[in-house]
PDB file of C-alpha atoms in Angstrom:
ATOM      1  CA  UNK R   1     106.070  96.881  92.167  1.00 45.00           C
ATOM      2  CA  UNK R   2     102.476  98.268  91.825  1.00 41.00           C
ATOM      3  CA  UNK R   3     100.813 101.388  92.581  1.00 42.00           C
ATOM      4  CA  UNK R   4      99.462 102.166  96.237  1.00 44.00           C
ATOM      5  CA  UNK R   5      96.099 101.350  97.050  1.00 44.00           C
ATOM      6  CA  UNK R   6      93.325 103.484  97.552  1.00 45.00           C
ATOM      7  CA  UNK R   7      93.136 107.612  97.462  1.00 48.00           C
ATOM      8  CA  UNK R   8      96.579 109.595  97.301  1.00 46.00           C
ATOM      9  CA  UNK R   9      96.945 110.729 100.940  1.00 47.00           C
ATOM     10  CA  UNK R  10      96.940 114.497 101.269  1.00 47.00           C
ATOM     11  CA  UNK R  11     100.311 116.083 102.269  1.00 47.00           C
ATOM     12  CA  UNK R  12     100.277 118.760 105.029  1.00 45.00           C
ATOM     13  CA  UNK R  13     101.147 121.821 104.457  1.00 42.00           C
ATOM     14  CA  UNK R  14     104.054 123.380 105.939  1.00 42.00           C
ATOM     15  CA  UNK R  15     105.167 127.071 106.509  1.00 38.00           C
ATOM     16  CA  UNK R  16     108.893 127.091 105.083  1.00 38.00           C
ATOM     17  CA  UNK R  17     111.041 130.312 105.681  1.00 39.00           C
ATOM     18  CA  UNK R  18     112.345 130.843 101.740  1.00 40.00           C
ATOM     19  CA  UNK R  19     115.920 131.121 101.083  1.00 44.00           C
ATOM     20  CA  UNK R  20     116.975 134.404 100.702  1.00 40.00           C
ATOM     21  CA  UNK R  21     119.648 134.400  98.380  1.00 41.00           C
ATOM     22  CA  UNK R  22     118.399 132.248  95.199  1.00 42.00           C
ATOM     23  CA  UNK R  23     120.320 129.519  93.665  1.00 44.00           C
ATOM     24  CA  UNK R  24     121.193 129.097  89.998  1.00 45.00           C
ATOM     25  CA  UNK R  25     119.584 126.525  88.348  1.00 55.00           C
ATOM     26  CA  UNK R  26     123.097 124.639  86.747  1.00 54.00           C
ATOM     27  CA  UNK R  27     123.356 121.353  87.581  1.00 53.00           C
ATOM     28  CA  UNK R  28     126.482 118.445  87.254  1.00 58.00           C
ATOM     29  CA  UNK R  29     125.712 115.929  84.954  1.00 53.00           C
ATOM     30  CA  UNK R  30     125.418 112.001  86.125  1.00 51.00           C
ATOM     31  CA  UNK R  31     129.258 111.641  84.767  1.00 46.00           C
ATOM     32  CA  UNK R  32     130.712 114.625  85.282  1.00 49.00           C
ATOM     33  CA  UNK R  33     130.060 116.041  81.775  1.00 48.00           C
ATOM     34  CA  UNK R  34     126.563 115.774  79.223  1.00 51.00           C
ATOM     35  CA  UNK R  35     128.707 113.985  76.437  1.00 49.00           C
ATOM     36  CA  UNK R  36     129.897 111.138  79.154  1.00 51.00           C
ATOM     37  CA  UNK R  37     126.184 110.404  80.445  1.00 52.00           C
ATOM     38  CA  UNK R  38     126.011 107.132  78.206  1.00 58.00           C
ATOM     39  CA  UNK R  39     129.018 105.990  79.810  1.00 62.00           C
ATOM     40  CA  UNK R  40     127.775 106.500  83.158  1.00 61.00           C
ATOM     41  CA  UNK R  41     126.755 103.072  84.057  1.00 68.00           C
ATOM     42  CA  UNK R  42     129.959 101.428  83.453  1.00 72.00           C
ATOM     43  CA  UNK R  43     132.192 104.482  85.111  1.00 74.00           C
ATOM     44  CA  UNK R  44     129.907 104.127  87.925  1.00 80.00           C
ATOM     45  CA  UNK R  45     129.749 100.519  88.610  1.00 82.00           C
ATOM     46  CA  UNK R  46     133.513  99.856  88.197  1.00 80.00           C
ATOM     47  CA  UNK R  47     134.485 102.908  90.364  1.00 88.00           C
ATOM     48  CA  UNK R  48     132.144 103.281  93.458  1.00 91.00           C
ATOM     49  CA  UNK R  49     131.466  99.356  94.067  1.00 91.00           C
ATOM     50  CA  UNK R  50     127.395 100.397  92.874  1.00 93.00           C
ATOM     51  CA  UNK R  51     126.011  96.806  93.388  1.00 90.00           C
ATOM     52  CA  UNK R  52     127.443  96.326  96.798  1.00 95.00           C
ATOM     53  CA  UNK R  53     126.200 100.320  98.381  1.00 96.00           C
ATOM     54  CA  UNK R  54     122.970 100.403  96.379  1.00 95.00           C
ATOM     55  CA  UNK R  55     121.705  97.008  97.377  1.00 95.00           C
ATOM     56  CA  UNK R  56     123.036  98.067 101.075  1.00 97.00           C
ATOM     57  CA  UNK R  57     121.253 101.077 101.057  1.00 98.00           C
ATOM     58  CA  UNK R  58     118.167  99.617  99.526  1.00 97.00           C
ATOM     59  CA  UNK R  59     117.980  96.983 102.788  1.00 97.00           C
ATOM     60  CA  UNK R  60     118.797  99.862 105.269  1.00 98.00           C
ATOM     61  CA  UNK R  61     115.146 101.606 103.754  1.00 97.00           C
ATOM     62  CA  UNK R  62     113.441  98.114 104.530  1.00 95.00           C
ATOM     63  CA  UNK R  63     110.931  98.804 102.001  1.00 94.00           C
ATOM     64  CA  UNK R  64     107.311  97.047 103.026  1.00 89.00           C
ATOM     65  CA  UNK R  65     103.905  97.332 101.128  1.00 86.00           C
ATOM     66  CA  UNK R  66     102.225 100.697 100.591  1.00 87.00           C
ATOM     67  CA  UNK R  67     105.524 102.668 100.949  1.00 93.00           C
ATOM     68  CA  UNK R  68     106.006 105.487  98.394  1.00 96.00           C
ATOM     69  CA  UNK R  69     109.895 106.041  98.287  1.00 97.00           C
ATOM     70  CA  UNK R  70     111.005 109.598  96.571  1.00 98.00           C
ATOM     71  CA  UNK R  71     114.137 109.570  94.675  1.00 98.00           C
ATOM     72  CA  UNK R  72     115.878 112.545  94.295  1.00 98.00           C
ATOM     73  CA  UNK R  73     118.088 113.036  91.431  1.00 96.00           C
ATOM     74  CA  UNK R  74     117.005 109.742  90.144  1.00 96.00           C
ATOM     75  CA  UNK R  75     119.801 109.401  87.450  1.00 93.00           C
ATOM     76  CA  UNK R  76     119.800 106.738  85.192  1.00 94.00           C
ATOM     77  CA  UNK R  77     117.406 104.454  86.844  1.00 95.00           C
ATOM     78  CA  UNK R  78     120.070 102.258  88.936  1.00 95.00           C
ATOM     79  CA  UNK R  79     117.881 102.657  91.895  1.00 96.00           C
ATOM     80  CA  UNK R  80     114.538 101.888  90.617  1.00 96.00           C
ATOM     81  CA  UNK R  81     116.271  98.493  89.401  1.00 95.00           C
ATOM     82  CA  UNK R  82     117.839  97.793  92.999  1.00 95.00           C
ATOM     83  CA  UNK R  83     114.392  98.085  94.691  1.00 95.00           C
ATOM     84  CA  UNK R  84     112.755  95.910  91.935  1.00 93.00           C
ATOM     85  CA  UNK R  85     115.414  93.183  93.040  1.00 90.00           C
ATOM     86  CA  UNK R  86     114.434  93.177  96.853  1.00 90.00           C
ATOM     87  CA  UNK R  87     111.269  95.079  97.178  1.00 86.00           C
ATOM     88  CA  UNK R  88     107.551  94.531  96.131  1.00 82.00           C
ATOM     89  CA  UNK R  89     104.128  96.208  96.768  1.00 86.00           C
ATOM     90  CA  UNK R  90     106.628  99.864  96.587  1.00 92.00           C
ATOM     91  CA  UNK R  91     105.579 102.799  94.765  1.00 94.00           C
ATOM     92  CA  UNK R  92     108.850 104.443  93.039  1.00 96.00           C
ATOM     93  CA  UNK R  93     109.284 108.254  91.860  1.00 98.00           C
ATOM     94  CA  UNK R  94     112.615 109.536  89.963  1.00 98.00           C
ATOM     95  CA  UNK R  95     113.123 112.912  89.831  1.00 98.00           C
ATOM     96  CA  UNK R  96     116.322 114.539  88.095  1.00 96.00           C
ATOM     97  CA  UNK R  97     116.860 117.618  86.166  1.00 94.00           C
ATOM     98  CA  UNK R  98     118.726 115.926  83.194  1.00 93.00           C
ATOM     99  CA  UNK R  99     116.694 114.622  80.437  1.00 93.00           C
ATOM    100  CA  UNK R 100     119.240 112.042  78.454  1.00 91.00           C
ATOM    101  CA  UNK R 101     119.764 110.078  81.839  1.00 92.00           C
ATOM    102  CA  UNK R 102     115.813 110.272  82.597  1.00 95.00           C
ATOM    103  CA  UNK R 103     115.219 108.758  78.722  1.00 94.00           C
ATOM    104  CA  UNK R 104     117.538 106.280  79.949  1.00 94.00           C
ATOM    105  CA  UNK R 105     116.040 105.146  83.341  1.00 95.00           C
ATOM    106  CA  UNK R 106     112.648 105.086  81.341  1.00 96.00           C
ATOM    107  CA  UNK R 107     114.251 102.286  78.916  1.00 95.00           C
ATOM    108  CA  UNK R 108     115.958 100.559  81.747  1.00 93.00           C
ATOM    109  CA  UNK R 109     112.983 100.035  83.928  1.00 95.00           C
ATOM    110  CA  UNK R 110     110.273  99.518  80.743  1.00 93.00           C
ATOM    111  CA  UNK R 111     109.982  95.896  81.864  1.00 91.00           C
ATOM    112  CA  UNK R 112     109.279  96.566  85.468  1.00 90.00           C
ATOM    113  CA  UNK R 113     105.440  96.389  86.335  1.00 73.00           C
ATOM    114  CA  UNK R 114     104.139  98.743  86.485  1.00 69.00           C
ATOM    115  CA  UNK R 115     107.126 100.865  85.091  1.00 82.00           C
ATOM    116  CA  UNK R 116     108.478 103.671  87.905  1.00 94.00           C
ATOM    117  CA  UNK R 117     107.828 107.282  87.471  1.00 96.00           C
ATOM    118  CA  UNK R 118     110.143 109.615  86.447  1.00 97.00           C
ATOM    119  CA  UNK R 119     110.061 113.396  86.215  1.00 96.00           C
ATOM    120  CA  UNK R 120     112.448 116.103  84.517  1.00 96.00           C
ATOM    121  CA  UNK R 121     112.955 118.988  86.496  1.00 95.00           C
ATOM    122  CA  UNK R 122     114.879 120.714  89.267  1.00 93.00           C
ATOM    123  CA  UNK R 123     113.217 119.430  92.587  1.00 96.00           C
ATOM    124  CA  UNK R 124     111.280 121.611  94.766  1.00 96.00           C
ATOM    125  CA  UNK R 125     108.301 120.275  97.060  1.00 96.00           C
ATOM    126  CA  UNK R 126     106.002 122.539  94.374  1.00 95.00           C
ATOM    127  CA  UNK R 127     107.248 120.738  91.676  1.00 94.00           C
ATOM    128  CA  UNK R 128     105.417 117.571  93.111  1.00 94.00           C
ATOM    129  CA  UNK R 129     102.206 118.584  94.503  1.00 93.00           C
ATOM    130  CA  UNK R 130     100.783 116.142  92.795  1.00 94.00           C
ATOM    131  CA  UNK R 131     102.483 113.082  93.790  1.00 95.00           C
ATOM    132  CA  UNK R 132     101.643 111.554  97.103  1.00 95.00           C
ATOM    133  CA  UNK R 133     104.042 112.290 100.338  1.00 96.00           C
ATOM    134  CA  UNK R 134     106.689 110.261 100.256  1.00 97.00           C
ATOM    135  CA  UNK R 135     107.424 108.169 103.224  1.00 97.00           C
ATOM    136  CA  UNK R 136     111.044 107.632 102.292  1.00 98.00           C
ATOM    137  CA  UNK R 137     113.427 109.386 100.230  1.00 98.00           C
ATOM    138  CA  UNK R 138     116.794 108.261  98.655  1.00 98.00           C
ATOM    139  CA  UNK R 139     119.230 111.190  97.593  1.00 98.00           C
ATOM    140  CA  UNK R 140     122.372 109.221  95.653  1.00 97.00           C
ATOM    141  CA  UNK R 141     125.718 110.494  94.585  1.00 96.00           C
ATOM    142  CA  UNK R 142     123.941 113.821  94.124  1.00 96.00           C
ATOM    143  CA  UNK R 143     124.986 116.354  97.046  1.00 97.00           C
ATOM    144  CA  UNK R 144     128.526 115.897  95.993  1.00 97.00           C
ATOM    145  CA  UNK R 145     127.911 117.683  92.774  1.00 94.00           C
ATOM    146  CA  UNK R 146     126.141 120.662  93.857  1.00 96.00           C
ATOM    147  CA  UNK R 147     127.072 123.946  96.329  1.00 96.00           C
ATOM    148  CA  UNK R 148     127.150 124.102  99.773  1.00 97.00           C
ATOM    149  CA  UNK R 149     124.168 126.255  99.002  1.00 97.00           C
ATOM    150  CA  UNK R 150     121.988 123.682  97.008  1.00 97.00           C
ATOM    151  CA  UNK R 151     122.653 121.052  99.193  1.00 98.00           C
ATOM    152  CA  UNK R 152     120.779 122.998 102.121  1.00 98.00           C
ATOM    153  CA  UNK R 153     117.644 123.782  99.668  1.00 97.00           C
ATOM    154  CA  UNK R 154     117.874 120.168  98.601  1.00 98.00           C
ATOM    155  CA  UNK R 155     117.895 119.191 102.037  1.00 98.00           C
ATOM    156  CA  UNK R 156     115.114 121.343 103.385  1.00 98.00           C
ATOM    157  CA  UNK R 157     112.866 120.810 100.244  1.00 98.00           C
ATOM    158  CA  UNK R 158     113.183 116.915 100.879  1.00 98.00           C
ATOM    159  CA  UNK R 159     112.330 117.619 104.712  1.00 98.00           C
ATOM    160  CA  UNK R 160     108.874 119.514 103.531  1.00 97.00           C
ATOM    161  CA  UNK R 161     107.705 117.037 101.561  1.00 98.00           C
ATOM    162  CA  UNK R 162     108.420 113.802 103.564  1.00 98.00           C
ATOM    163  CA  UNK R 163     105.633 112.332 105.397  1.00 97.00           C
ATOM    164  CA  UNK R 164     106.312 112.834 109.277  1.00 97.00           C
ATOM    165  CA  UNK R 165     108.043 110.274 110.605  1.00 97.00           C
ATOM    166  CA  UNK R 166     109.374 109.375 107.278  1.00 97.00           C
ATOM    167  CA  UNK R 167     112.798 108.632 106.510  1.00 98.00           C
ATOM    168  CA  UNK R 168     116.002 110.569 104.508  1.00 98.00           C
ATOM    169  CA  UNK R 169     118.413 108.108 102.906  1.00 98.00           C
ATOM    170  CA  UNK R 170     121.493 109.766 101.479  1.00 98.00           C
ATOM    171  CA  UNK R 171     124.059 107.933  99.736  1.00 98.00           C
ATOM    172  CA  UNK R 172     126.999 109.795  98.884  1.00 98.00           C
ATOM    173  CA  UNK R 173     130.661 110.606  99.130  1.00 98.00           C
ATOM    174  CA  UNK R 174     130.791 111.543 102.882  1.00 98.00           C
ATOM    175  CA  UNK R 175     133.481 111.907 105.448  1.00 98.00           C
ATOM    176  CA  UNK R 176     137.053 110.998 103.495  1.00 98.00           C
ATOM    177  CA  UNK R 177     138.422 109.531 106.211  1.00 97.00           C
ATOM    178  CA  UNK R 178     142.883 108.264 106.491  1.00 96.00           C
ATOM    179  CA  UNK R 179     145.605 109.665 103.345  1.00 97.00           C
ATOM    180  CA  UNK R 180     144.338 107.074 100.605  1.00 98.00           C
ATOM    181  CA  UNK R 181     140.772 107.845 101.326  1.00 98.00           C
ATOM    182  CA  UNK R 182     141.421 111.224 100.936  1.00 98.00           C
ATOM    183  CA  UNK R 183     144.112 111.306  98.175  1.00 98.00           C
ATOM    184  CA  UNK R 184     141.515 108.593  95.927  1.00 97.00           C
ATOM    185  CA  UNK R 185     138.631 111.108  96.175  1.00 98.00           C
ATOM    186  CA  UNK R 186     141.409 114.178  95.334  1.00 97.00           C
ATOM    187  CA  UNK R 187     142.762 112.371  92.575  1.00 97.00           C
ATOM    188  CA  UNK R 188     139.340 110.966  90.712  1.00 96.00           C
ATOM    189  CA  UNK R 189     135.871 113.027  91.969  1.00 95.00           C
ATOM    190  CA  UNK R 190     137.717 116.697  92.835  1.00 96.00           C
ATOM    191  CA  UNK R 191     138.902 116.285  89.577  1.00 94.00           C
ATOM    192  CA  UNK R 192     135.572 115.597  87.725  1.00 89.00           C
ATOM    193  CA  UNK R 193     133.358 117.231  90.109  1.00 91.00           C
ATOM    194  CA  UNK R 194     135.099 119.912  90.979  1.00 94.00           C
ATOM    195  CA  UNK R 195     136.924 121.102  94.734  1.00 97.00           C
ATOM    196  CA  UNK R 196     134.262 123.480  95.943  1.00 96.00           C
ATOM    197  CA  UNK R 197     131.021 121.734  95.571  1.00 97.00           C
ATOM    198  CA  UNK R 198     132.902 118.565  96.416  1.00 97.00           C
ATOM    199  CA  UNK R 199     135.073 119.117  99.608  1.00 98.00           C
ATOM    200  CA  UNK R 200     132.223 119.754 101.886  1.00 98.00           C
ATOM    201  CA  UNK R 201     131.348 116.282 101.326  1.00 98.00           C
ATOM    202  CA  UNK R 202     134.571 115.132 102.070  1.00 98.00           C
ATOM    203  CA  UNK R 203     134.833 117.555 105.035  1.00 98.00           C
ATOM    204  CA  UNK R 204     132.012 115.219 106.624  1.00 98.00           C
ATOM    205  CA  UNK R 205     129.487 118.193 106.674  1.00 98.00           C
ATOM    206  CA  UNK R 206     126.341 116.152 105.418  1.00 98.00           C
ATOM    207  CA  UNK R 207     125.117 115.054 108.628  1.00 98.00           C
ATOM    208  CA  UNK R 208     125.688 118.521 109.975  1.00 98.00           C
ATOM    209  CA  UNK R 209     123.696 119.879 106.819  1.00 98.00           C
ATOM    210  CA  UNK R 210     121.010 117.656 107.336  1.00 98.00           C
ATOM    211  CA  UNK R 211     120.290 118.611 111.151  1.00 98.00           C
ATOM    212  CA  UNK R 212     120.245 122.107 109.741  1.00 98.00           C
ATOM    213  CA  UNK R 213     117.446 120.990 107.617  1.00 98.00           C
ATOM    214  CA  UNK R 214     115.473 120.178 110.202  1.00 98.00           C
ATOM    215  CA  UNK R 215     116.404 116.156 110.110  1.00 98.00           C
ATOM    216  CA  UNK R 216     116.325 114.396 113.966  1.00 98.00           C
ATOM    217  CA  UNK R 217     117.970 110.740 114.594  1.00 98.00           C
ATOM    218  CA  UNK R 218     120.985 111.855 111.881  1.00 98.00           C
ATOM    219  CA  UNK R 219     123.473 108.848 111.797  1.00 98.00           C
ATOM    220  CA  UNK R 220     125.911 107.537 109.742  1.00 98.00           C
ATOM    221  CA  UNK R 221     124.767 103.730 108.909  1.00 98.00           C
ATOM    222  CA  UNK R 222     128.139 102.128 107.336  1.00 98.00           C
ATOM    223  CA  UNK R 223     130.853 103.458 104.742  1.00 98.00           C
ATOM    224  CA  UNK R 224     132.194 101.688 101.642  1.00 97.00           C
ATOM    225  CA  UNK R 225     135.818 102.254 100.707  1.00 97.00           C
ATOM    226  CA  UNK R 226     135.663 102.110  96.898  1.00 97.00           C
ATOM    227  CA  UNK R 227     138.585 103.122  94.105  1.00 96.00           C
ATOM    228  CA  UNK R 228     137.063 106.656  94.052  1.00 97.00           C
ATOM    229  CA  UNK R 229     136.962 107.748  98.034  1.00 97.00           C
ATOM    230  CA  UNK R 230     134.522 107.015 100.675  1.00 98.00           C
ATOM    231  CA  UNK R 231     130.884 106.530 100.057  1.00 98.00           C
ATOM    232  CA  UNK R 232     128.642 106.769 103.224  1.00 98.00           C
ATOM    233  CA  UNK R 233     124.975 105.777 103.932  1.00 98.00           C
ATOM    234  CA  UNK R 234     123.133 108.435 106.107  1.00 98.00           C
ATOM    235  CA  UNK R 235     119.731 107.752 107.870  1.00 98.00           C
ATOM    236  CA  UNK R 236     117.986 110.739 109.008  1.00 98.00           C
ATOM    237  CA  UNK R 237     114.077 111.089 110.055  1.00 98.00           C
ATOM    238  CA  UNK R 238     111.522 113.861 110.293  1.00 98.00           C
ATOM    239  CA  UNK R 239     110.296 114.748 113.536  1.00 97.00           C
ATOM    240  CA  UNK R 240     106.089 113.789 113.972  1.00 90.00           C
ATOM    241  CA  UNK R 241     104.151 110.712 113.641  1.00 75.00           C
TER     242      UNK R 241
END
């Protein structure tokens, strides 16, 4: 991967109703808990069938040359490395509120050239003013781990920042759908994750949550049964040109 050419293209500005009620800044970390994060890449690749989904998903954004892709709770790196595999010409940038699994995305993707770029923080469109609009963003195994309420403000903070006509990508636990679907995700992620922030998911609410946000086109692109429940790939688009 390389840089984009030429000048950072300006990002219009966009007149967002705040959320009322605020949201506590907690977050879940990558494996459940901050003392498993080393462990994550192994719990995560034996449990959730990674390789297959991620290298899925990256095809599904069809990546070409000048595209800045926006990764939203950008973990431990895992899909900075996918897109290195199929992708060139693509500017990547991580962002993820937990520091030990951005040190270890850093380390992971030193060898890539030039390396991606990561930021530690809680997202919000402000929090990147100074990083070109994004014309596609990835949001991975993150929405299950946060409330109903976060998952809106993550939603509507990745629809303000997203070029128009740009494209959502979320890969997550979605719809849990038939008993051993259901009973795999009760038994492994309700159990590490928690029920509340984690049923909506498996209620199938994310493509409702994402129309809320503003998202147009919303549709499910394929599921993968893994050990753990149901993971889903979700396309969604801004409206505009």
């Amino acid at each position: 991967m390389r840089p984009q050419s030429g000048g950072k293209p300006k990002r219009r500005k966009e007149t967002v109703m705040p959320d009322p009620t605020p949201v506590a800044r907690s977050y879940t970390p990558a494996a459940g808990y901050h003392i498993l994060t080393p462990l994550y890449d192994f719990g995560v690749a034996v449990t959730t069938r990674e390789r297959v989904w991620r290298d899925r998903l990256v095809r599904y954004m069809a990546l070409g040359e000048g595209d800045v892709i926006l990764d939203i709770g950008s973990g431990t790196g895992n899909l900075a490395l996918a897109i290195a595999r199929h992708s060139r010409d693509v500017r990547y940038l991580g962002f993820d509120p937990d520091e030990a699994a951005t040190r270890i995305a850093r380390t992971k993707t030193a060898q890539i050239v030039p390396p991606p770029e990561f930021r530690v923080g809680f997202f919000a469109a402000s929090a990147i003013d100074d990083w070109p609009s994004p014309s596609k963003i990835a949001i991975c195994l993150v929405l299950h781990q946060v409330g109903l309420k976060e998952k809106a403000r993550l939603l509507r903070e990745a629809r303000q920042v997203l070029a128009p006509g740009g494209k959502l990508y979320v890969a997550d636990y979605g719809e849990q759908r038939g008993r051993l679907m259901r009973l795999l995700f009760r038994l492994t992620i309700q159990q590490l994750d928690g029920v509340q922030d984690t049923q909506p998911n498996a209620d199938g609410l994310l493509p409702v949550l994402m129309r809320e946000a503003g998202f147009c086109d919303v549709r499910e692109l394929e599921t993968f049964r893994t050990p753990t429940g149901a993971i889903a790939i979700i396309e969604a688009r801004k409206p505009g040109t």
